[in-house]
Amino acid sequence: MSLRNERGRPAAGALAILAVVAAAALSACGSAEASGSEPDASGVTTLRYQGWANQVTLPEVAEHLGYFGGKVKLKWVGNTISGPQDIQSAATGETEFGGAFGGAVEKLVSSGAGIKAVINYYGSDNKEFTAYYVLAGSPLKDVKDLIGKKVGVNTLGGQNEADIFNVLHKAGLSPADAKKVELVTLPPPNAEDALRKGQIDAVALSGQFRQRAEAAGGLRPLFTQVDLYGPFNGGQYVFRNEFIKKNPAAVRAFVDGVGKAIEWERATPRDEVIATFTKILEGRARPNETTATLKYWQSVGVPSNHGYIVDGDFALWQDWLLTTGSVKQAPKSSDLYTNEFNPNATSPALPAGAKG
């Protein structure tokens, strides 16, 4: 799965990958943990992670603002464009944490991987959401017109795939119809261009890439996640269960810091957030990155207080998972997530005065 294009043809391809990953996670538990980070002499735990090109993640903001309290530090090991791949890397011990949409977390847990979600890190509100665009002059007028067409997504087996299944189901179409939509994985920075060049018929865009496309004009949304679900928490950061057991203080510091970063982005003037993103991105000096799209940032897009997780954050995807055979039964909530390490998240409600 190309993960920020977390889609793909579900069942066969995605499940095969998950089965391999799960087996690796289970059979190599000891070696994965052996390669994981341990606190250094000063008690600081290093957390390996994957980033996203041209974007600044919540953990990166938390580290920059000192919200980890000196208890953990991040070590970037490369970029991803796929949430499912990101959490697979965490499951197999290549990284300490990863993030993906809730349905991908459910699939990986259901396959036997020993991971657990600890905080929500993305979602949708009235400013930040994924929209599915076509060219302004496209003959596609309705979601039913997606049947037999090419749709650009960031990965297979991810939320874009679930969104398309759910919107077609809502329109009265069958799972067999949904399979006729051809999902094309594309890196998020290049997805808009592929649509404008006619290489695909529609494209899923979110965050700064959606805002950039809107500013350029010439596109129209076929549907949006807010149309489909309203405000919702979309995805969670996960750690391996064994890492959580051995390093609870590090996990608590990470979750606390990310939760504070969520509230900082929610409460801070937009220009200041963008300036901070720019400083972080320029300071890390990774190859082939640009700050050009940071100016389009609008919102943190996490409706819940400090990333608090509830059962409903996973329920949105269960019809898709069960109907497509991705899982035989929905995992128990206690196997999926915990709020134990989120000391500031005492309520799932949106903080007073914060409308997204």
Short mmCIF file of C-alpha atoms in Angstrom, two decimals:
data_model
loop_
_atom_site.label_atom_id
_atom_site.label_comp_id
_atom_site.label_asym_id
_atom_site.label_seq_id
_atom_site.Cartn_x
_atom_site.Cartn_y
_atom_site.Cartn_z
CA MET A 1 0.00 0.00 0.00
CA SER A 2 1.38 3.20 -0.89
CA LEU A 3 0.21 4.66 2.24
CA ARG A 4 -0.97 8.07 2.13
CA ASN A 5 -2.72 6.47 -0.70
CA GLU A 6 -3.75 3.72 1.50
CA ARG A 7 -5.82 1.97 -0.98
CA GLY A 8 -5.64 -0.90 -3.18
CA ARG A 9 -7.79 -3.70 -4.23
CA PRO A 10 -8.76 -4.84 -0.82
CA ALA A 11 -9.15 -8.41 -0.23
CA ALA A 12 -6.48 -10.32 -2.03
CA GLY A 13 -3.54 -7.95 -2.24
CA ALA A 14 -4.03 -6.09 1.01
CA LEU A 15 -4.84 -9.17 3.02
CA ALA A 16 -1.86 -11.07 1.67
CA ILE A 17 0.45 -8.26 2.72
CA LEU A 18 -1.16 -8.07 6.14
CA ALA A 19 -0.83 -11.81 6.63
CA VAL A 20 2.89 -11.68 5.85
CA VAL A 21 3.39 -8.72 8.16
CA ALA A 22 1.41 -10.31 10.95
CA ALA A 23 3.43 -13.50 10.67
CA ALA A 24 6.65 -11.53 10.77
CA ALA A 25 5.46 -9.57 13.77
CA LEU A 26 4.47 -12.68 15.67
CA SER A 27 7.41 -14.91 14.80
CA ALA A 28 10.04 -12.21 15.19
CA CYS A 29 8.69 -10.59 18.33
CA GLY A 30 11.95 -11.03 20.20
CA SER A 31 14.18 -9.72 17.44
CA ALA A 32 11.87 -6.79 16.76
CA GLU A 33 11.99 -5.76 20.39
CA ALA A 34 15.73 -6.27 20.50
CA SER A 35 16.09 -3.65 17.78
CA GLY A 36 13.71 -1.25 19.54
CA SER A 37 14.90 1.74 21.50
CA GLU A 38 15.83 1.62 25.17
CA PRO A 39 16.32 4.67 27.40
CA ASP A 40 19.87 6.03 27.29
CA ALA A 41 21.94 6.85 30.35
CA SER A 42 19.98 10.06 30.90
CA GLY A 43 16.63 8.27 30.61
CA VAL A 44 15.74 9.53 27.11
CA THR A 45 14.12 7.01 24.77
CA THR A 46 14.66 7.36 21.02
CA LEU A 47 11.60 6.66 18.87
CA ARG A 48 12.22 5.74 15.24
CA TYR A 49 9.51 6.87 12.85
CA GLN A 50 8.62 7.61 9.24
CA GLY A 51 7.72 11.08 8.02
CA TRP A 52 5.72 12.52 5.14
CA ALA A 53 7.39 14.56 2.40
CA ASN A 54 6.59 18.29 2.46
CA GLN A 55 4.49 17.85 5.61
CA VAL A 56 5.08 18.37 9.32
CA THR A 57 3.57 15.75 11.62
CA LEU A 58 2.20 16.20 15.11
CA PRO A 59 5.10 14.35 16.80
CA GLU A 60 7.52 16.66 14.98
CA VAL A 61 5.60 19.67 16.28
CA ALA A 62 5.57 18.21 19.78
CA GLU A 63 9.33 17.69 19.76
CA HIS A 64 9.97 21.17 18.38
CA LEU A 65 7.83 22.78 21.09
CA GLY A 66 9.38 20.72 23.90
CA TYR A 67 6.17 18.86 24.69
CA PHE A 68 7.94 15.53 25.20
CA GLY A 69 9.49 16.92 28.37
CA GLY A 70 12.94 15.62 27.51
CA LYS A 71 11.79 12.01 27.95
CA VAL A 72 11.73 10.95 24.31
CA LYS A 73 13.36 12.10 21.10
CA LEU A 74 12.51 11.27 17.51
CA LYS A 75 14.72 9.61 14.91
CA TRP A 76 13.52 9.92 11.32
CA VAL A 77 14.28 6.80 9.26
CA GLY A 78 12.61 7.77 5.98
CA ASN A 79 9.26 8.78 4.48
CA THR A 80 6.07 6.93 3.72
CA ILE A 81 2.94 7.70 1.72
CA SER A 82 0.90 4.90 3.29
CA GLY A 83 -0.66 4.56 6.71
CA PRO A 84 -1.02 0.77 6.48
CA GLN A 85 2.67 0.49 5.62
CA ASP A 86 3.53 2.83 8.48
CA ILE A 87 1.83 0.74 11.13
CA GLN A 88 3.22 -2.45 9.61
CA SER A 89 6.69 -1.03 10.14
CA ALA A 90 5.82 -0.41 13.78
CA ALA A 91 4.42 -3.93 14.13
CA THR A 92 7.59 -5.54 12.79
CA GLY A 93 9.95 -3.40 14.86
CA GLU A 94 11.40 -1.30 12.04
CA THR A 95 10.01 1.76 13.83
CA GLU A 96 8.62 2.37 17.31
CA PHE A 97 5.35 3.99 16.25
CA GLY A 98 3.27 4.49 13.12
CA GLY A 99 -0.04 6.02 12.15
CA ALA A 100 -2.91 4.87 9.95
CA PHE A 101 -6.65 5.16 9.61
CA GLY A 102 -8.73 3.16 12.06
CA GLY A 103 -9.75 0.48 9.55
CA ALA A 104 -6.12 -0.38 8.84
CA VAL A 105 -5.48 -0.64 12.58
CA GLU A 106 -8.44 -3.02 12.89
CA LYS A 107 -7.15 -5.18 10.02
CA LEU A 108 -3.67 -5.46 11.47
CA VAL A 109 -4.91 -6.24 14.98
CA SER A 110 -7.36 -8.80 13.54
CA SER A 111 -4.51 -10.51 11.68
CA GLY A 112 -2.70 -11.12 14.98
CA ALA A 113 -0.21 -8.26 15.11
CA GLY A 114 0.54 -7.10 18.65
CA ILE A 115 -0.12 -3.36 18.32
CA LYS A 116 -2.38 -0.91 20.10
CA ALA A 117 -3.64 2.57 19.24
CA VAL A 118 -2.83 5.23 21.84
CA ILE A 119 -4.05 8.55 20.39
CA ASN A 120 -5.99 9.95 17.42
CA TYR A 121 -3.81 12.05 15.12
CA TYR A 122 -5.95 12.96 12.14
CA GLY A 123 -9.57 13.34 11.15
CA SER A 124 -11.96 15.80 9.60
CA ASP A 125 -13.71 18.98 10.67
CA ASN A 126 -15.23 21.82 8.67
CA LYS A 127 -11.80 23.03 7.49
CA GLU A 128 -9.71 19.88 7.21
CA PHE A 129 -11.10 16.89 5.30
CA THR A 130 -10.48 14.71 2.28
CA ALA A 131 -12.44 15.56 -0.87
CA TYR A 132 -12.77 13.56 -4.06
CA TYR A 133 -12.23 15.83 -7.06
CA VAL A 134 -12.84 15.67 -10.79
CA LEU A 135 -11.97 18.25 -13.42
CA ALA A 136 -14.49 21.08 -13.65
CA GLY A 137 -15.57 19.91 -17.12
CA SER A 138 -15.64 16.20 -16.26
CA PRO A 139 -18.71 14.18 -17.32
CA LEU A 140 -18.69 12.56 -13.85
CA LYS A 141 -21.59 14.17 -11.97
CA ASP A 142 -22.49 11.62 -9.31
CA VAL A 143 -20.63 9.11 -7.14
CA LYS A 144 -22.22 6.33 -9.20
CA ASP A 145 -20.22 7.62 -12.16
CA LEU A 146 -17.02 6.37 -10.47
CA ILE A 147 -17.82 2.80 -11.53
CA GLY A 148 -15.19 1.72 -14.06
CA LYS A 149 -13.13 4.89 -13.58
CA LYS A 150 -9.62 5.51 -12.23
CA VAL A 151 -9.37 7.24 -8.85
CA GLY A 152 -6.04 8.45 -7.46
CA VAL A 153 -5.44 7.49 -3.82
CA ASN A 154 -2.41 7.54 -1.59
CA THR A 155 -2.46 3.84 -0.79
CA LEU A 156 -4.39 0.63 -1.11
CA GLY A 157 -6.34 -0.77 1.81
CA GLY A 158 -6.62 2.67 3.41
CA GLN A 159 -9.30 5.21 4.16
CA ASN A 160 -9.80 6.33 0.56
CA GLU A 161 -10.80 2.77 -0.30
CA ALA A 162 -13.19 2.65 2.65
CA ASP A 163 -14.64 6.06 1.73
CA ILE A 164 -15.40 4.93 -1.82
CA PHE A 165 -17.00 1.72 -0.55
CA ASN A 166 -19.10 3.65 1.98
CA VAL A 167 -20.26 6.39 -0.38
CA LEU A 168 -21.26 3.86 -3.06
CA HIS A 169 -23.04 1.73 -0.46
CA LYS A 170 -24.93 4.83 0.70
CA ALA A 171 -25.92 5.44 -2.94
CA GLY A 172 -27.39 1.95 -3.15
CA LEU A 173 -24.57 0.22 -5.03
CA SER A 174 -23.14 -3.19 -4.19
CA PRO A 175 -19.69 -4.29 -2.99
CA ALA A 176 -19.22 -5.80 -6.45
CA ASP A 177 -19.80 -2.34 -7.95
CA ALA A 178 -17.22 -0.83 -5.60
CA LYS A 179 -14.62 -3.31 -6.86
CA LYS A 180 -15.07 -1.90 -10.35
CA VAL A 181 -13.54 1.41 -9.29
CA GLU A 182 -9.87 1.28 -10.25
CA LEU A 183 -7.69 2.69 -7.47
CA VAL A 184 -4.37 4.17 -8.58
CA THR A 185 -1.75 4.84 -5.89
CA LEU A 186 0.01 8.18 -6.15
CA PRO A 187 2.24 10.20 -3.82
CA PRO A 188 0.09 13.01 -2.36
CA PRO A 189 2.30 15.81 -3.74
CA ASN A 190 1.77 14.48 -7.29
CA ALA A 191 -1.88 13.41 -7.18
CA GLU A 192 -3.41 16.72 -8.28
CA ASP A 193 -1.12 16.93 -11.29
CA ALA A 194 -2.12 13.43 -12.41
CA LEU A 195 -5.77 14.50 -12.47
CA ARG A 196 -5.05 17.69 -14.39
CA LYS A 197 -3.06 15.72 -16.98
CA GLY A 198 -5.94 13.29 -17.49
CA GLN A 199 -4.05 10.27 -16.17
CA ILE A 200 -6.89 9.54 -13.74
CA ASP A 201 -10.59 10.43 -13.65
CA ALA A 202 -10.85 11.52 -10.01
CA VAL A 203 -8.52 12.03 -7.07
CA ALA A 204 -8.63 12.06 -3.28
CA LEU A 205 -6.94 15.16 -1.86
CA SER A 206 -6.54 16.29 1.73
CA GLY A 207 -4.70 18.82 3.83
CA GLN A 208 -2.40 21.31 2.17
CA PHE A 209 -2.66 19.45 -1.14
CA ARG A 210 -6.43 19.88 -1.23
CA GLN A 211 -6.12 23.55 -0.34
CA ARG A 212 -3.53 24.05 -3.07
CA ALA A 213 -5.81 22.43 -5.64
CA GLU A 214 -8.75 24.56 -4.55
CA ALA A 215 -6.66 27.71 -4.86
CA ALA A 216 -5.56 26.79 -8.38
CA GLY A 217 -9.16 26.24 -9.52
CA GLY A 218 -10.48 24.12 -12.36
CA LEU A 219 -11.65 21.24 -10.15
CA ARG A 220 -14.91 20.39 -8.41
CA PRO A 221 -15.59 17.96 -5.55
CA LEU A 222 -17.69 14.90 -6.30
CA PHE A 223 -18.06 14.28 -2.55
CA THR A 224 -16.22 14.97 0.71
CA GLN A 225 -15.65 13.04 3.92
CA VAL A 226 -17.61 15.67 5.84
CA ASP A 227 -20.58 15.06 3.51
CA LEU A 228 -20.28 11.37 4.25
CA TYR A 229 -19.50 11.23 7.96
CA GLY A 230 -19.57 14.71 9.48
CA PRO A 231 -16.65 15.58 11.83
CA PHE A 232 -14.77 12.41 12.81
CA ASN A 233 -11.48 11.03 14.10
CA GLY A 234 -9.88 9.14 11.22
CA GLY A 235 -6.65 7.57 12.38
CA GLN A 236 -4.45 6.66 15.32
CA TYR A 237 -0.81 6.31 16.26
CA VAL A 238 0.08 2.80 17.40
CA PHE A 239 2.91 1.15 19.32
CA ARG A 240 3.79 -2.53 19.68
CA ASN A 241 2.30 -4.06 22.81
CA GLU A 242 5.71 -5.29 23.96
CA PHE A 243 7.19 -1.83 23.55
CA ILE A 244 4.34 -0.34 25.58
CA LYS A 245 4.90 -2.92 28.31
CA LYS A 246 8.66 -2.27 28.50
CA ASN A 247 8.55 1.52 27.99
CA PRO A 248 5.34 2.91 29.52
CA ALA A 249 6.98 6.21 30.51
CA ALA A 250 8.15 6.82 26.95
CA VAL A 251 4.71 6.03 25.51
CA ARG A 252 3.07 8.33 28.06
CA ALA A 253 5.48 11.16 27.19
CA PHE A 254 4.83 10.65 23.47
CA VAL A 255 1.04 10.62 23.82
CA ASP A 256 1.06 13.58 26.18
CA GLY A 257 3.24 15.55 23.78
CA VAL A 258 1.16 14.74 20.69
CA GLY A 259 -2.04 15.61 22.57
CA LYS A 260 -0.57 18.97 23.54
CA ALA A 261 0.52 19.53 19.93
CA ILE A 262 -3.06 18.89 18.78
CA GLU A 263 -4.38 21.52 21.17
CA TRP A 264 -1.56 23.92 20.28
CA GLU A 265 -2.46 23.72 16.58
CA ARG A 266 -6.14 24.16 17.44
CA ALA A 267 -5.58 27.25 19.61
CA THR A 268 -2.68 28.98 17.84
CA PRO A 269 -3.20 31.60 15.11
CA ARG A 270 -2.91 30.04 11.67
CA ASP A 271 0.02 32.21 10.55
CA GLU A 272 2.01 31.18 13.61
CA VAL A 273 1.32 27.48 12.98
CA ILE A 274 2.45 27.80 9.37
CA ALA A 275 5.58 29.70 10.44
CA THR A 276 6.41 26.92 12.90
CA PHE A 277 5.86 24.25 10.23
CA THR A 278 8.17 26.17 7.91
CA LYS A 279 10.90 26.43 10.52
CA ILE A 280 10.69 22.71 11.28
CA LEU A 281 10.71 21.64 7.63
CA GLU A 282 13.59 23.93 6.69
CA GLY A 283 15.57 22.91 9.77
CA ARG A 284 15.41 19.19 9.10
CA ALA A 285 16.95 19.62 5.63
CA ARG A 286 15.60 16.42 4.09
CA PRO A 287 16.21 15.83 0.37
CA ASN A 288 13.80 17.19 -2.25
CA GLU A 289 11.40 18.92 0.13
CA THR A 290 9.61 22.22 -0.35
CA THR A 291 7.68 24.52 1.96
CA ALA A 292 5.49 25.73 -0.92
CA THR A 293 2.28 24.00 0.17
CA LEU A 294 2.53 24.72 3.91
CA LYS A 295 0.73 28.04 3.41
CA TYR A 296 -2.47 26.16 2.61
CA TRP A 297 -2.76 24.56 6.06
CA GLN A 298 -6.14 25.24 7.69
CA SER A 299 -6.75 23.03 10.74
CA VAL A 300 -5.38 20.17 12.83
CA GLY A 301 -8.51 18.22 11.86
CA VAL A 302 -8.77 16.16 15.08
CA PRO A 303 -12.23 16.74 16.60
CA SER A 304 -11.62 15.02 19.93
CA ASN A 305 -10.01 16.57 22.99
CA HIS A 306 -6.27 15.75 23.03
CA GLY A 307 -6.85 12.94 20.54
CA TYR A 308 -9.12 10.94 22.87
CA ILE A 309 -10.17 7.61 21.29
CA VAL A 310 -13.68 6.08 21.45
CA ASP A 311 -15.25 2.93 19.99
CA GLY A 312 -16.97 5.00 17.31
CA ASP A 313 -13.60 5.93 15.79
CA PHE A 314 -13.39 2.32 14.57
CA ALA A 315 -17.09 1.58 14.00
CA LEU A 316 -17.13 3.72 10.83
CA TRP A 317 -15.04 1.15 8.97
CA GLN A 318 -16.48 -2.13 10.20
CA ASP A 319 -19.12 -2.59 7.50
CA TRP A 320 -16.40 -2.19 4.85
CA LEU A 321 -14.04 -4.55 6.67
CA LEU A 322 -16.61 -7.28 7.20
CA THR A 323 -18.28 -7.02 3.79
CA THR A 324 -15.00 -7.20 1.91
CA GLY A 325 -13.76 -10.06 4.06
CA SER A 326 -10.84 -8.03 5.38
CA VAL A 327 -11.71 -9.24 8.90
CA LYS A 328 -13.85 -12.16 10.04
CA GLN A 329 -15.10 -10.23 13.05
CA ALA A 330 -14.42 -6.81 14.52
CA PRO A 331 -11.66 -6.85 17.17
CA LYS A 332 -12.59 -6.01 20.76
CA SER A 333 -12.13 -2.39 21.77
CA SER A 334 -9.66 -3.42 24.47
CA ASP A 335 -7.47 -5.03 21.81
CA LEU A 336 -7.61 -1.98 19.55
CA TYR A 337 -6.86 1.02 21.73
CA THR A 338 -6.21 2.53 25.13
CA ASN A 339 -6.49 6.06 26.56
CA GLU A 340 -4.34 5.03 29.53
CA PHE A 341 -1.39 7.12 28.37
CA ASN A 342 -3.39 10.24 27.52
CA PRO A 343 -3.58 12.13 30.85
CA ASN A 344 -5.19 15.28 29.43
CA ALA A 345 -7.93 13.55 27.41
CA THR A 346 -10.77 13.26 29.90
CA SER A 347 -13.63 13.58 27.43
CA PRO A 348 -14.27 12.60 23.82
CA ALA A 349 -16.02 15.91 23.19
CA LEU A 350 -14.61 18.74 21.14
CA PRO A 351 -13.19 21.39 23.52
CA ALA A 352 -15.52 24.30 24.22
CA GLY A 353 -15.22 27.03 21.64
CA ALA A 354 -13.25 24.90 19.19
CA LYS A 355 -15.28 24.38 16.03
CA GLY A 356 -12.46 23.03 13.89
#
